PDB file of C-alpha atoms in Angstrom:
ATOM      1  CA  MET A   1      14.175 -21.890  25.382  1.00 94.00           C
ATOM      2  CA  ASN A   2      13.168 -18.873  27.029  1.00 96.00           C
ATOM      3  CA  ALA A   3      11.395 -18.124  30.516  1.00 95.00           C
ATOM      4  CA  ASP A   4       7.927 -17.759  29.415  1.00 96.00           C
ATOM      5  CA  SER A   5       8.475 -20.949  26.870  1.00 97.00           C
ATOM      6  CA  PHE A   6       9.886 -22.646  30.175  1.00 98.00           C
ATOM      7  CA  HIS A   7       6.360 -21.912  32.584  1.00 97.00           C
ATOM      8  CA  LYS A   8       4.298 -22.592  29.894  1.00 97.00           C
ATOM      9  CA  MET A   9       5.875 -26.084  29.275  1.00 97.00           C
ATOM     10  CA  VAL A  10       6.206 -26.862  32.595  1.00 97.00           C
ATOM     11  CA  ALA A  11       2.306 -25.859  33.596  1.00 96.00           C
ATOM     12  CA  SER A  12       1.128 -28.005  31.087  1.00 97.00           C
ATOM     13  CA  GLU A  13       2.812 -31.030  32.456  1.00 96.00           C
ATOM     14  CA  GLY A  14       1.654 -30.281  35.853  1.00 95.00           C
ATOM     15  CA  PHE A  15       5.055 -29.213  37.906  1.00 96.00           C
ATOM     16  CA  ASN A  16       4.638 -26.520  40.483  1.00 96.00           C
ATOM     17  CA  GLU A  17       5.327 -23.042  39.671  1.00 96.00           C
ATOM     18  CA  PRO A  18       9.065 -22.202  38.924  1.00 97.00           C
ATOM     19  CA  VAL A  19      11.369 -20.818  41.528  1.00 97.00           C
ATOM     20  CA  LEU A  20      14.671 -18.881  40.852  1.00 97.00           C
ATOM     21  CA  VAL A  21      17.511 -20.884  41.964  1.00 97.00           C
ATOM     22  CA  GLU A  22      21.060 -19.234  42.522  1.00 97.00           C
ATOM     23  CA  ARG A  23      23.998 -21.274  43.250  1.00 97.00           C
ATOM     24  CA  GLU A  24      27.538 -20.051  44.266  1.00 97.00           C
ATOM     25  CA  ALA A  25      30.358 -19.825  42.228  1.00 97.00           C
ATOM     26  CA  ASN A  26      32.404 -23.269  41.964  1.00 98.00           C
ATOM     27  CA  GLY A  27      30.133 -24.626  44.562  1.00 97.00           C
ATOM     28  CA  SER A  28      29.171 -28.643  44.561  1.00 96.00           C
ATOM     29  CA  ILE A  29      26.722 -30.898  46.104  1.00 95.00           C
ATOM     30  CA  ASP A  30      27.596 -34.743  46.371  1.00 95.00           C
ATOM     31  CA  VAL A  31      25.608 -37.579  45.239  1.00 95.00           C
ATOM     32  CA  HIS A  32      22.397 -36.917  46.404  1.00 96.00           C
ATOM     33  CA  SER A  33      18.192 -37.486  45.160  1.00 95.00           C
ATOM     34  CA  HIS A  34      15.011 -35.389  45.223  1.00 93.00           C
ATOM     35  CA  PRO A  35      11.600 -37.194  45.827  1.00 94.00           C
ATOM     36  CA  PHE A  36      10.082 -34.965  43.532  1.00 95.00           C
ATOM     37  CA  GLU A  37      10.831 -34.771  39.621  1.00 96.00           C
ATOM     38  CA  ALA A  38      12.310 -31.780  38.589  1.00 96.00           C
ATOM     39  CA  LYS A  39      12.805 -29.478  35.765  1.00 97.00           C
ATOM     40  CA  ALA A  40      15.375 -26.616  35.376  1.00 98.00           C
ATOM     41  CA  LEU A  41      16.326 -23.480  32.613  1.00 98.00           C
ATOM     42  CA  ILE A  42      19.740 -22.129  33.187  1.00 98.00           C
ATOM     43  CA  LEU A  43      19.637 -18.674  32.880  1.00 98.00           C
ATOM     44  CA  GLU A  44      22.762 -17.294  33.699  1.00 97.00           C
ATOM     45  CA  GLY A  45      26.189 -19.107  34.127  1.00 97.00           C
ATOM     46  CA  PHE A  46      26.042 -23.262  34.089  1.00 98.00           C
ATOM     47  CA  ILE A  47      25.690 -26.354  35.856  1.00 98.00           C
ATOM     48  CA  GLU A  48      26.951 -29.873  35.683  1.00 98.00           C
ATOM     49  CA  ILE A  49      25.175 -32.510  36.607  1.00 97.00           C
ATOM     50  CA  GLY A  50      26.593 -36.273  36.976  1.00 96.00           C
ATOM     51  CA  LEU A  51      24.589 -39.221  36.311  1.00 93.00           C
ATOM     52  CA  GLY A  52      26.537 -42.083  37.370  1.00 84.00           C
ATOM     53  CA  SER A  53      29.608 -42.223  35.258  1.00 87.00           C
ATOM     54  CA  GLN A  54      28.150 -39.384  33.095  1.00 93.00           C
ATOM     55  CA  ALA A  55      28.214 -35.661  32.989  1.00 95.00           C
ATOM     56  CA  LYS A  56      26.547 -33.178  31.079  1.00 97.00           C
ATOM     57  CA  ARG A  57      26.748 -29.422  31.035  1.00 98.00           C
ATOM     58  CA  PHE A  58      24.156 -27.085  31.034  1.00 98.00           C
ATOM     59  CA  GLU A  59      24.156 -23.705  30.185  1.00 98.00           C
ATOM     60  CA  PRO A  60      21.669 -20.490  29.485  1.00 98.00           C
ATOM     61  CA  GLY A  61      18.554 -21.643  27.610  1.00 98.00           C
ATOM     62  CA  ASP A  62      19.609 -25.596  28.549  1.00 98.00           C
ATOM     63  CA  VAL A  63      17.023 -27.703  30.140  1.00 98.00           C
ATOM     64  CA  PHE A  64      17.403 -30.491  32.610  1.00 96.00           C
ATOM     65  CA  HIS A  65      15.462 -33.052  33.800  1.00 96.00           C
ATOM     66  CA  LEU A  66      15.553 -35.287  36.998  1.00 96.00           C
ATOM     67  CA  ALA A  67      13.321 -37.950  37.562  1.00 95.00           C
ATOM     68  CA  PRO A  68      12.323 -38.852  41.293  1.00 95.00           C
ATOM     69  CA  GLU A  69      15.058 -40.312  43.298  1.00 94.00           C
ATOM     70  CA  GLN A  70      17.373 -39.978  40.673  1.00 94.00           C
ATOM     71  CA  PRO A  71      20.918 -40.081  42.261  1.00 96.00           C
ATOM     72  CA  HIS A  72      23.138 -37.033  40.939  1.00 96.00           C
ATOM     73  CA  TRP A  73      25.848 -34.665  41.982  1.00 97.00           C
ATOM     74  CA  GLU A  74      26.149 -31.390  40.578  1.00 96.00           C
ATOM     75  CA  ARG A  75      28.896 -28.622  40.262  1.00 97.00           C
ATOM     76  CA  TYR A  76      28.408 -24.873  39.625  1.00 97.00           C
ATOM     77  CA  GLY A  77      30.702 -22.393  37.104  1.00 96.00           C
ATOM     78  CA  PRO A  78      32.701 -20.145  38.419  1.00 97.00           C
ATOM     79  CA  GLN A  79      30.134 -17.388  37.919  1.00 96.00           C
ATOM     80  CA  GLY A  80      27.735 -19.664  39.792  1.00 97.00           C
ATOM     81  CA  VAL A  81      24.612 -20.861  38.037  1.00 98.00           C
ATOM     82  CA  VAL A  82      21.357 -18.851  38.022  1.00 98.00           C
ATOM     83  CA  TYR A  83      18.180 -21.373  37.181  1.00 98.00           C
ATOM     84  CA  LEU A  84      14.030 -21.458  37.501  1.00 98.00           C
ATOM     85  CA  SER A  85      13.328 -24.937  39.244  1.00 97.00           C
ATOM     86  CA  ALA A  86       9.881 -26.790  39.008  1.00 98.00           C
ATOM     87  CA  ARG A  87       9.112 -29.697  40.750  1.00 96.00           C
ATOM     88  CA  LYS A  88       6.346 -32.117  40.373  1.00 96.00           C
ATOM     89  CA  ASP A  89       5.536 -34.662  43.327  1.00 89.00           C
ATOM     90  CA  ALA A  90       6.374 -37.724  42.462  1.00 70.00           C
ATOM     91  CA  ARG A  91       2.491 -39.225  43.235  1.00 64.00           C
ATOM     92  CA  SER A  92       1.311 -36.672  40.484  1.00 50.00           C
TER      93      SER A  92
END
C-alpha cells in the first residue's frame, strides 16, 4: 500500500488524519496498550509487533492494526522505522 491509498482508507474508516512517526534504530517499547484504535503504514525500515506469544514483522508497504487496549510490544530494526499512524477514539 502507498501513502495516498492509506490516507483514503483511514479517512473512509473514520480515523484521524495520519501523522508521521519516526522511531530510533534498534529501539523497543515493552508491553503496553493504547486507549484508541490504531492503523499504521510502514514507510521505511521495519517494526516487529508482539501480541501475546506471537510476533509479526512489518516492512515498507505493510499496514498494521491494533484494537483499543490491545497489549503489545514493539521492536525497531537497525535503521529504525518511519510510519504513518492514524488513530480512532474507541468510542467512535
